[in-house]
Amino acid sequence: MTGPLSGIRIIDLTAMVSGPLATMMLADQGAEVIKVENPHGGDFTRSASNRRHGFAASYLNNNRNKRSVALDLKHPGGRAALALLIERADVFVQNFRPGVIERMGFDETRVREIAPSIVYVSISGFGEAGPYAQYPVYDPLVQGLSGLATVQAGSDERRPQLVRTILPDKLTGVNAAQAISAALFARERTGEAQHVRLSMLDSVIAFLWASDMGSQTFVRGELPQQAAASFQDLIYETEDGHITLAVQNDREWAALTRALERPEWRDDPRFATAALRQDNIDARLELTQSVIRTATSEHWLARLQTEGVPCAPVLTRHEVLEHPQVTANAIVREYDHPQAGRLRQARPAARFGEGDVDAPEAWRGAPALGEDTRTVLGECGYNAATLDRLAADGAFGPDASAASGNSTDTSRDGDP
């Protein structure tokens, strides 16, 4: 597959979501990603629910465009094979709990003995130090510890709420992909290879600070966060569904009053300025809702768009697939997986130049466990006799075509 990262080889020991999502993003951009898995089950997401022909949707959606090599890293032959893969790689990524990779014998010191210029990447849950470093971690735990659940609730005094998607896992994956690209760029410029470290907790707290931690920004000037500006969201009920709209400036506020045919709101002293409209947000939203519920979504979207009010329909997951804005940009694509059948997936968000490297015909569906073991190791110099001997000796585990059961490895960070 061509792309801006063509020629970069990544050895991926990650599982679950954060690491695999990061490496899939890089694979989508042209990197060669070799996913090294425990042959006794592999990535835990392989055993998740919502399956077809032995492939789980969550595994398929985080492991496109990779090759799978199954190695038993407790076996000397498996460790030797991994060392040979590392020797030819640009990036080594792992998301074991702190201390596990050292016990396996592939800590940074050892890996740099094999490949001095490699970018070494460690993804953790809570970070490498501190009282929680060795704790098992899943997405809800990070949402709680980071403050995200309290932010989602709207006030320190309300019951915390989880975001109903595994945001810490996925945000960490995006951060990891960006950091790996930056480290590769730095190596190209300076020749220096770096150890990239990040955690799910790092990712969420940094993410929140941009917009949700203003009250904690000024040292010795912190503000209490018990009271939220409003507990109402910007979803409005119509006669037949829901829409969302948002107004920020005076021009948009005037446009809203025209669209809703409420010119008297412009003379209301509660709404005279943007600051006053924010101070009186509950009254403003309640008035808006009282009008919006009197007609259909189609009616209001047409009026709002004509007046230049920022607005959009609120769609179900299935409705998203057919919306003209989504189809016009070909965001969701279909292609055939050799085992799992016809799949539907979102294309990579970033596009490069005029070439359509994100076209489905250029995609390689997520691999079966160990399906590329012999091919990849053959490319590294193993002959057929050596591969047969290692397979017979158990270095590759059981037959990869039959390996689809549960993984017993519980030392990863992430959320299935």
Short mmCIF file of C-alpha atoms in Angstrom, two decimals:
data_model
loop_
_atom_site.label_atom_id
_atom_site.label_comp_id
_atom_site.label_asym_id
_atom_site.label_seq_id
_atom_site.Cartn_x
_atom_site.Cartn_y
_atom_site.Cartn_z
CA MET A 1 0.00 0.00 0.00
CA THR A 2 1.35 3.42 -0.93
CA GLY A 3 1.12 6.47 1.29
CA PRO A 4 3.23 9.06 3.11
CA LEU A 5 4.65 6.41 5.48
CA SER A 6 5.54 3.89 2.79
CA GLY A 7 8.86 2.24 3.64
CA ILE A 8 8.34 2.48 7.41
CA ARG A 9 8.14 -0.87 9.20
CA ILE A 10 6.40 -1.11 12.58
CA ILE A 11 6.54 -4.06 14.97
CA ASP A 12 3.27 -3.94 16.87
CA LEU A 13 2.95 -5.89 20.12
CA THR A 14 -0.17 -4.01 21.20
CA ALA A 15 -3.65 -5.37 21.82
CA MET A 16 -7.13 -4.13 22.71
CA VAL A 17 -7.84 -0.63 21.24
CA SER A 18 -5.38 2.19 21.98
CA GLY A 19 -2.29 0.59 20.46
CA PRO A 20 -4.00 -1.21 17.58
CA LEU A 21 -5.88 1.93 16.58
CA ALA A 22 -2.62 3.91 16.54
CA THR A 23 -0.84 1.38 14.37
CA MET A 24 -3.84 0.99 12.05
CA MET A 25 -3.79 4.75 11.44
CA LEU A 26 -0.12 4.45 10.47
CA ALA A 27 -0.83 1.38 8.33
CA ASP A 28 -3.58 3.30 6.55
CA GLN A 29 -0.93 5.93 5.76
CA GLY A 30 1.32 3.35 4.14
CA ALA A 31 3.46 1.92 6.94
CA GLU A 32 4.07 -1.81 7.00
CA VAL A 33 2.66 -2.98 10.34
CA ILE A 34 3.53 -6.45 11.58
CA LYS A 35 1.17 -7.39 14.40
CA VAL A 36 2.95 -9.85 16.70
CA GLU A 37 0.47 -11.88 18.74
CA ASN A 38 0.37 -14.62 21.31
CA PRO A 39 -0.56 -17.71 19.27
CA HIS A 40 -2.86 -18.91 22.06
CA GLY A 41 -5.74 -16.59 21.22
CA GLY A 42 -3.98 -13.43 20.08
CA ASP A 43 -5.40 -9.96 20.57
CA PHE A 44 -8.26 -10.18 23.09
CA THR A 45 -10.60 -8.29 20.75
CA ARG A 46 -10.53 -11.32 18.45
CA SER A 47 -12.80 -13.02 20.99
CA ALA A 48 -15.25 -10.12 21.39
CA SER A 49 -18.94 -10.40 20.52
CA ASN A 50 -20.59 -9.37 17.23
CA ARG A 51 -18.72 -11.87 15.07
CA ARG A 52 -18.92 -13.33 11.60
CA HIS A 53 -16.91 -16.29 10.38
CA GLY A 54 -14.64 -16.08 13.43
CA PHE A 55 -13.90 -12.34 13.12
CA ALA A 56 -15.17 -9.81 15.68
CA ALA A 57 -16.15 -6.34 14.47
CA SER A 58 -14.02 -4.63 17.14
CA TYR A 59 -10.95 -6.54 15.96
CA LEU A 60 -11.66 -5.83 12.29
CA ASN A 61 -12.13 -2.11 12.92
CA ASN A 62 -8.75 -1.62 14.62
CA ASN A 63 -6.44 -3.88 12.62
CA ARG A 64 -6.92 -3.13 8.93
CA ASN A 65 -3.87 -3.13 6.63
CA LYS A 66 -1.67 -5.19 8.98
CA ARG A 67 0.03 -8.56 8.81
CA SER A 68 -0.20 -11.02 11.71
CA VAL A 69 2.72 -13.04 13.01
CA ALA A 70 2.01 -15.48 15.84
CA LEU A 71 5.00 -16.03 18.14
CA ASP A 72 5.23 -17.69 21.52
CA LEU A 73 7.56 -15.27 23.31
CA LYS A 74 8.11 -17.78 26.11
CA HIS A 75 9.81 -20.00 23.55
CA PRO A 76 13.44 -19.20 22.63
CA GLY A 77 12.63 -19.66 18.95
CA GLY A 78 9.77 -17.17 19.23
CA ARG A 79 12.00 -14.61 20.96
CA ALA A 80 14.71 -15.07 18.34
CA ALA A 81 12.17 -14.52 15.57
CA LEU A 82 10.93 -11.32 17.21
CA ALA A 83 14.52 -10.09 17.52
CA LEU A 84 14.98 -10.65 13.78
CA LEU A 85 11.82 -8.67 13.04
CA ILE A 86 13.00 -5.82 15.27
CA GLU A 87 16.36 -5.75 13.48
CA ARG A 88 14.61 -4.68 10.29
CA ALA A 89 12.10 -2.26 11.84
CA ASP A 90 11.74 1.48 12.33
CA VAL A 91 9.25 1.44 15.21
CA PHE A 92 8.54 -0.93 18.12
CA VAL A 93 5.21 -0.41 19.93
CA GLN A 94 3.98 -2.16 23.07
CA ASN A 95 1.17 -1.52 25.55
CA PHE A 96 1.87 -4.06 28.27
CA ARG A 97 1.49 -2.94 31.84
CA PRO A 98 4.74 -1.31 33.13
CA GLY A 99 7.31 -3.97 33.94
CA VAL A 100 5.89 -6.73 31.72
CA ILE A 101 7.94 -5.99 28.61
CA GLU A 102 11.10 -5.97 30.76
CA ARG A 103 10.29 -9.45 32.05
CA MET A 104 9.74 -10.59 28.49
CA GLY A 105 13.24 -9.44 27.58
CA PHE A 106 12.33 -6.68 25.12
CA ASP A 107 12.80 -3.51 27.15
CA GLU A 108 14.28 -0.45 25.46
CA THR A 109 17.88 -1.37 26.27
CA ARG A 110 17.55 -4.82 24.74
CA VAL A 111 15.66 -3.60 21.68
CA ARG A 112 18.26 -0.89 21.03
CA GLU A 113 21.00 -3.51 21.14
CA ILE A 114 19.22 -5.08 18.18
CA ALA A 115 18.16 -1.89 16.37
CA PRO A 116 19.90 1.25 17.74
CA SER A 117 17.89 3.70 15.63
CA ILE A 118 14.44 2.28 16.37
CA VAL A 119 11.62 4.47 17.73
CA TYR A 120 10.52 2.68 20.91
CA VAL A 121 6.93 3.33 22.04
CA SER A 122 5.37 2.49 25.41
CA ILE A 123 1.63 2.99 25.91
CA SER A 124 0.27 2.51 29.42
CA GLY A 125 -2.98 3.06 31.25
CA PHE A 126 -2.14 5.22 34.27
CA GLY A 127 1.51 6.01 33.46
CA GLU A 128 4.80 4.37 34.40
CA ALA A 129 5.06 5.81 37.93
CA GLY A 130 2.75 6.44 40.86
CA PRO A 131 0.48 4.33 43.04
CA TYR A 132 -1.78 3.29 40.14
CA ALA A 133 1.00 2.33 37.70
CA GLN A 134 0.61 -1.41 38.26
CA TYR A 135 -3.17 -1.43 38.50
CA PRO A 136 -5.23 -3.05 35.75
CA VAL A 137 -6.97 -0.35 33.73
CA TYR A 138 -10.00 -0.07 31.52
CA ASP A 139 -11.57 2.93 29.89
CA PRO A 140 -14.13 3.74 32.64
CA LEU A 141 -11.36 3.88 35.26
CA VAL A 142 -9.52 6.54 33.28
CA GLN A 143 -12.72 8.50 32.70
CA GLY A 144 -13.16 8.57 36.48
CA LEU A 145 -9.60 9.37 37.53
CA SER A 146 -9.06 12.04 34.87
CA GLY A 147 -12.12 14.09 35.85
CA LEU A 148 -13.85 13.37 32.53
CA ALA A 149 -16.85 11.75 34.24
CA THR A 150 -17.38 14.87 36.37
CA VAL A 151 -17.01 17.13 33.34
CA GLN A 152 -19.59 15.00 31.54
CA ALA A 153 -22.00 15.41 34.47
CA GLY A 154 -21.83 19.18 34.15
CA SER A 155 -21.10 19.97 37.81
CA ASP A 156 -19.03 18.68 40.70
CA GLU A 157 -22.24 18.22 42.71
CA ARG A 158 -24.06 16.05 40.17
CA ARG A 159 -23.64 12.31 39.78
CA PRO A 160 -20.65 11.69 37.48
CA GLN A 161 -21.43 10.26 34.06
CA LEU A 162 -19.34 8.23 31.64
CA VAL A 163 -19.02 9.27 28.03
CA ARG A 164 -20.75 6.46 26.15
CA THR A 165 -17.77 5.61 24.00
CA ILE A 166 -14.29 4.49 24.95
CA LEU A 167 -12.85 7.96 24.47
CA PRO A 168 -9.63 7.46 26.54
CA ASP A 169 -8.65 4.39 24.51
CA LYS A 170 -9.30 5.99 21.15
CA LEU A 171 -7.84 9.38 22.09
CA THR A 172 -4.67 7.63 23.25
CA GLY A 173 -4.47 5.84 19.91
CA VAL A 174 -4.68 9.12 18.01
CA ASN A 175 -2.06 10.72 20.28
CA ALA A 176 0.24 7.72 19.86
CA ALA A 177 0.00 7.81 16.07
CA GLN A 178 0.84 11.52 16.02
CA ALA A 179 3.74 11.06 18.45
CA ILE A 180 5.19 8.19 16.42
CA SER A 181 5.06 10.30 13.26
CA ALA A 182 6.78 13.17 15.12
CA ALA A 183 9.49 10.83 16.44
CA LEU A 184 10.12 9.47 12.94
CA PHE A 185 10.39 13.02 11.60
CA ALA A 186 12.83 13.95 14.37
CA ARG A 187 14.94 10.87 13.61
CA GLU A 188 15.01 11.88 9.95
CA ARG A 189 16.19 15.38 10.87
CA THR A 190 18.61 14.59 13.72
CA GLY A 191 19.37 10.89 13.51
CA GLU A 192 18.26 10.56 17.14
CA ALA A 193 15.90 7.74 18.03
CA GLN A 194 13.50 8.43 20.86
CA HIS A 195 11.46 6.52 23.41
CA VAL A 196 7.88 7.76 23.13
CA ARG A 197 5.91 7.31 26.36
CA LEU A 198 2.24 8.11 26.85
CA SER A 199 -0.68 6.88 28.88
CA MET A 200 -4.45 6.95 28.64
CA LEU A 201 -4.48 9.22 31.70
CA ASP A 202 -2.00 11.62 30.04
CA SER A 203 -4.13 11.76 26.93
CA VAL A 204 -7.44 12.54 28.61
CA ILE A 205 -6.14 15.19 31.03
CA ALA A 206 -4.32 16.99 28.19
CA PHE A 207 -7.48 16.73 26.10
CA LEU A 208 -9.67 18.20 28.82
CA TRP A 209 -7.38 21.14 29.54
CA ALA A 210 -8.05 22.82 26.22
CA SER A 211 -11.68 23.56 27.05
CA ASP A 212 -12.81 22.12 30.39
CA MET A 213 -10.17 23.08 32.95
CA GLY A 214 -10.25 26.85 32.69
CA SER A 215 -11.34 27.08 36.32
CA GLN A 216 -8.12 25.30 37.30
CA THR A 217 -5.79 27.27 35.03
CA PHE A 218 -4.81 30.23 37.22
CA VAL A 219 -2.62 29.14 40.12
CA ARG A 220 -3.96 30.54 43.43
CA GLY A 221 -6.98 31.65 41.45
CA GLU A 222 -8.87 28.37 41.08
CA LEU A 223 -12.64 28.59 40.85
CA PRO A 224 -15.19 26.15 42.26
CA GLN A 225 -16.88 24.10 39.60
CA GLN A 226 -20.01 23.12 41.50
CA ALA A 227 -22.34 25.20 39.34
CA ALA A 228 -22.59 24.59 35.63
CA ALA A 229 -23.77 27.24 33.20
CA SER A 230 -26.59 24.92 32.13
CA PHE A 231 -27.59 21.29 32.41
CA GLN A 232 -29.43 21.51 29.12
CA ASP A 233 -27.67 20.36 26.01
CA LEU A 234 -28.00 21.74 22.52
CA ILE A 235 -30.29 18.97 21.25
CA TYR A 236 -33.77 20.19 20.36
CA GLU A 237 -36.88 18.05 19.98
CA THR A 238 -38.97 18.59 16.85
CA GLU A 239 -42.31 17.12 15.84
CA ASP A 240 -40.63 14.10 14.29
CA GLY A 241 -37.12 13.86 15.69
CA HIS A 242 -34.23 15.99 16.92
CA ILE A 243 -31.90 18.65 15.57
CA THR A 244 -28.96 20.54 17.01
CA LEU A 245 -28.08 24.19 16.56
CA ALA A 246 -25.59 26.57 18.14
CA VAL A 247 -25.24 30.34 18.06
CA GLN A 248 -22.18 32.20 19.33
CA ASN A 249 -22.11 35.75 18.04
CA ASP A 250 -24.61 38.58 17.58
CA ARG A 251 -25.03 37.88 13.88
CA GLU A 252 -25.98 34.25 14.50
CA TRP A 253 -28.33 35.24 17.34
CA ALA A 254 -30.14 37.68 15.06
CA ALA A 255 -30.33 34.99 12.38
CA LEU A 256 -31.91 32.58 14.88
CA THR A 257 -34.60 35.10 15.86
CA ARG A 258 -35.46 35.55 12.17
CA ALA A 259 -35.58 31.81 11.49
CA LEU A 260 -37.85 31.22 14.47
CA GLU A 261 -39.86 34.39 13.75
CA ARG A 262 -39.23 35.79 17.21
CA PRO A 263 -37.92 39.36 16.60
CA GLU A 264 -38.89 40.36 20.15
CA TRP A 265 -36.02 38.26 21.51
CA ARG A 266 -33.59 40.80 20.07
CA ASP A 267 -35.04 43.43 22.41
CA ASP A 268 -34.95 41.20 25.48
CA PRO A 269 -32.28 42.65 27.85
CA ARG A 270 -31.34 39.12 28.98
CA PHE A 271 -30.00 38.39 25.50
CA ALA A 272 -28.50 41.75 24.53
CA THR A 273 -24.88 40.50 24.39
CA ALA A 274 -23.06 37.20 24.02
CA ALA A 275 -22.09 37.32 27.71
CA LEU A 276 -25.69 37.93 28.80
CA ARG A 277 -26.93 35.14 26.54
CA GLN A 278 -24.47 32.82 28.27
CA ASP A 279 -25.50 34.04 31.74
CA ASN A 280 -29.15 33.42 30.84
CA ILE A 281 -28.54 30.24 28.90
CA ASP A 282 -31.36 28.23 30.49
CA ALA A 283 -33.99 30.81 29.60
CA ARG A 284 -32.61 31.13 26.09
CA LEU A 285 -32.55 27.39 25.46
CA GLU A 286 -36.03 26.89 26.90
CA LEU A 287 -37.46 29.57 24.64
CA THR A 288 -35.73 28.06 21.62
CA GLN A 289 -37.01 24.60 22.46
CA SER A 290 -40.58 25.86 22.90
CA VAL A 291 -40.58 27.00 19.29
CA ILE A 292 -38.59 24.14 17.74
CA ARG A 293 -41.00 21.45 18.96
CA THR A 294 -43.87 22.98 16.95
CA ALA A 295 -42.70 21.77 13.51
CA THR A 296 -40.69 19.03 11.82
CA SER A 297 -36.92 18.66 11.63
CA GLU A 298 -36.99 19.23 7.88
CA HIS A 299 -38.93 22.47 8.31
CA TRP A 300 -36.56 23.93 10.88
CA LEU A 301 -33.36 22.83 9.19
CA ALA A 302 -34.48 24.52 5.97
CA ARG A 303 -35.34 27.77 7.75
CA LEU A 304 -32.20 27.77 9.90
CA GLN A 305 -29.92 27.05 6.97
CA THR A 306 -31.55 29.77 4.88
CA GLU A 307 -30.82 32.30 7.63
CA GLY A 308 -27.27 31.05 8.16
CA VAL A 309 -27.77 29.53 11.61
CA PRO A 310 -25.29 26.68 12.33
CA CYS A 311 -27.44 23.54 12.56
CA ALA A 312 -27.59 19.85 11.71
CA PRO A 313 -29.90 16.87 12.09
CA VAL A 314 -29.32 14.44 14.95
CA LEU A 315 -28.95 11.05 13.29
CA THR A 316 -29.00 7.46 14.46
CA ARG A 317 -25.97 5.34 13.68
CA HIS A 318 -27.80 3.73 10.76
CA GLU A 319 -29.01 7.09 9.39
CA VAL A 320 -25.42 8.35 9.30
CA LEU A 321 -24.59 5.83 6.57
CA GLU A 322 -27.01 7.35 4.05
CA HIS A 323 -26.79 11.04 4.87
CA PRO A 324 -25.80 13.01 1.75
CA GLN A 325 -22.99 14.85 3.55
CA VAL A 326 -21.41 11.51 4.50
CA THR A 327 -21.91 9.94 1.08
CA ALA A 328 -20.67 13.02 -0.80
CA ASN A 329 -17.33 12.74 0.99
CA ALA A 330 -17.21 8.93 0.75
CA ILE A 331 -16.48 8.71 4.47
CA VAL A 332 -17.88 5.20 4.85
CA ARG A 333 -16.63 2.55 2.43
CA GLU A 334 -17.41 -1.09 1.69
CA TYR A 335 -15.01 -3.85 0.70
CA ASP A 336 -14.67 -7.63 0.79
CA HIS A 337 -12.74 -9.38 3.54
CA PRO A 338 -11.55 -12.84 2.45
CA GLN A 339 -12.98 -14.55 5.54
CA ALA A 340 -15.39 -12.12 7.23
CA GLY A 341 -17.24 -11.19 4.02
CA ARG A 342 -18.51 -7.79 2.98
CA LEU A 343 -17.48 -5.08 5.46
CA ARG A 344 -18.37 -1.45 5.97
CA GLN A 345 -15.76 0.83 7.59
CA ALA A 346 -14.89 4.50 7.84
CA ARG A 347 -12.00 5.56 5.67
CA PRO A 348 -8.99 7.26 7.30
CA ALA A 349 -9.91 10.78 8.35
CA ALA A 350 -6.81 12.37 6.79
CA ARG A 351 -6.33 12.29 3.03
CA PHE A 352 -3.08 13.04 1.24
CA GLY A 353 -2.73 14.67 -2.16
CA GLU A 354 -4.77 13.59 -5.16
CA GLY A 355 -4.19 9.84 -4.90
CA ASP A 356 -6.97 7.72 -3.42
CA VAL A 357 -4.79 5.55 -1.15
CA ASP A 358 -7.76 5.19 1.16
CA ALA A 359 -9.88 3.52 -1.54
CA PRO A 360 -11.27 0.15 -0.38
CA GLU A 361 -9.51 -1.70 -3.18
CA ALA A 362 -6.23 -0.62 -1.55
CA TRP A 363 -7.24 -1.96 1.86
CA ARG A 364 -6.14 -5.25 3.34
CA GLY A 365 -8.67 -6.61 5.79
CA ALA A 366 -7.54 -7.40 9.33
CA PRO A 367 -5.57 -10.67 9.26
CA ALA A 368 -6.39 -14.02 10.79
CA LEU A 369 -4.21 -14.95 13.74
CA GLY A 370 -0.74 -15.80 12.50
CA GLU A 371 -1.72 -15.94 8.84
CA ASP A 372 1.47 -14.14 7.77
CA THR A 373 3.94 -15.83 10.13
CA ARG A 374 5.72 -17.95 7.54
CA THR A 375 5.66 -15.28 4.84
CA VAL A 376 7.07 -12.52 7.04
CA LEU A 377 9.76 -14.71 8.60
CA GLY A 378 10.64 -16.06 5.18
CA GLU A 379 11.21 -12.48 4.04
CA CYS A 380 13.60 -12.10 7.00
CA GLY A 381 15.73 -15.05 5.88
CA TYR A 382 14.19 -18.14 7.48
CA ASN A 383 14.13 -21.07 5.06
CA ALA A 384 11.30 -23.61 4.83
CA ALA A 385 13.15 -26.24 6.85
CA THR A 386 13.81 -23.82 9.71
CA LEU A 387 10.19 -22.68 9.70
CA ASP A 388 9.00 -26.28 9.79
CA ARG A 389 11.29 -27.05 12.70
CA LEU A 390 10.17 -23.99 14.69
CA ALA A 391 6.53 -24.79 14.01
CA ALA A 392 6.97 -28.38 15.14
CA ASP A 393 8.81 -27.18 18.24
CA GLY A 394 5.91 -24.87 19.22
CA ALA A 395 7.51 -21.48 18.57
CA PHE A 396 4.50 -20.43 16.51
CA GLY A 397 1.92 -22.02 18.78
CA PRO A 398 -1.05 -24.00 17.42
CA ASP A 399 -2.29 -23.81 13.85
CA ALA A 400 -3.11 -20.12 13.34
CA SER A 401 -6.20 -20.95 11.31
CA ALA A 402 -7.72 -22.55 14.40
CA ALA A 403 -6.51 -20.00 16.94
CA SER A 404 -9.50 -17.82 17.71
CA GLY A 405 -10.19 -18.47 21.37
CA ASN A 406 -9.85 -16.23 24.40
CA SER A 407 -6.49 -14.81 25.31
CA THR A 408 -5.34 -15.49 28.86
CA ASP A 409 -3.05 -12.44 28.90
CA THR A 410 -4.47 -9.92 31.38
CA SER A 411 -1.48 -7.59 31.61
CA ARG A 412 -2.53 -5.18 28.86
CA ASP A 413 -3.99 -1.72 29.21
CA GLY A 414 -7.18 -0.83 27.37
CA ASP A 415 -10.85 -1.63 26.97
CA PRO A 416 -12.27 -4.33 24.71
#
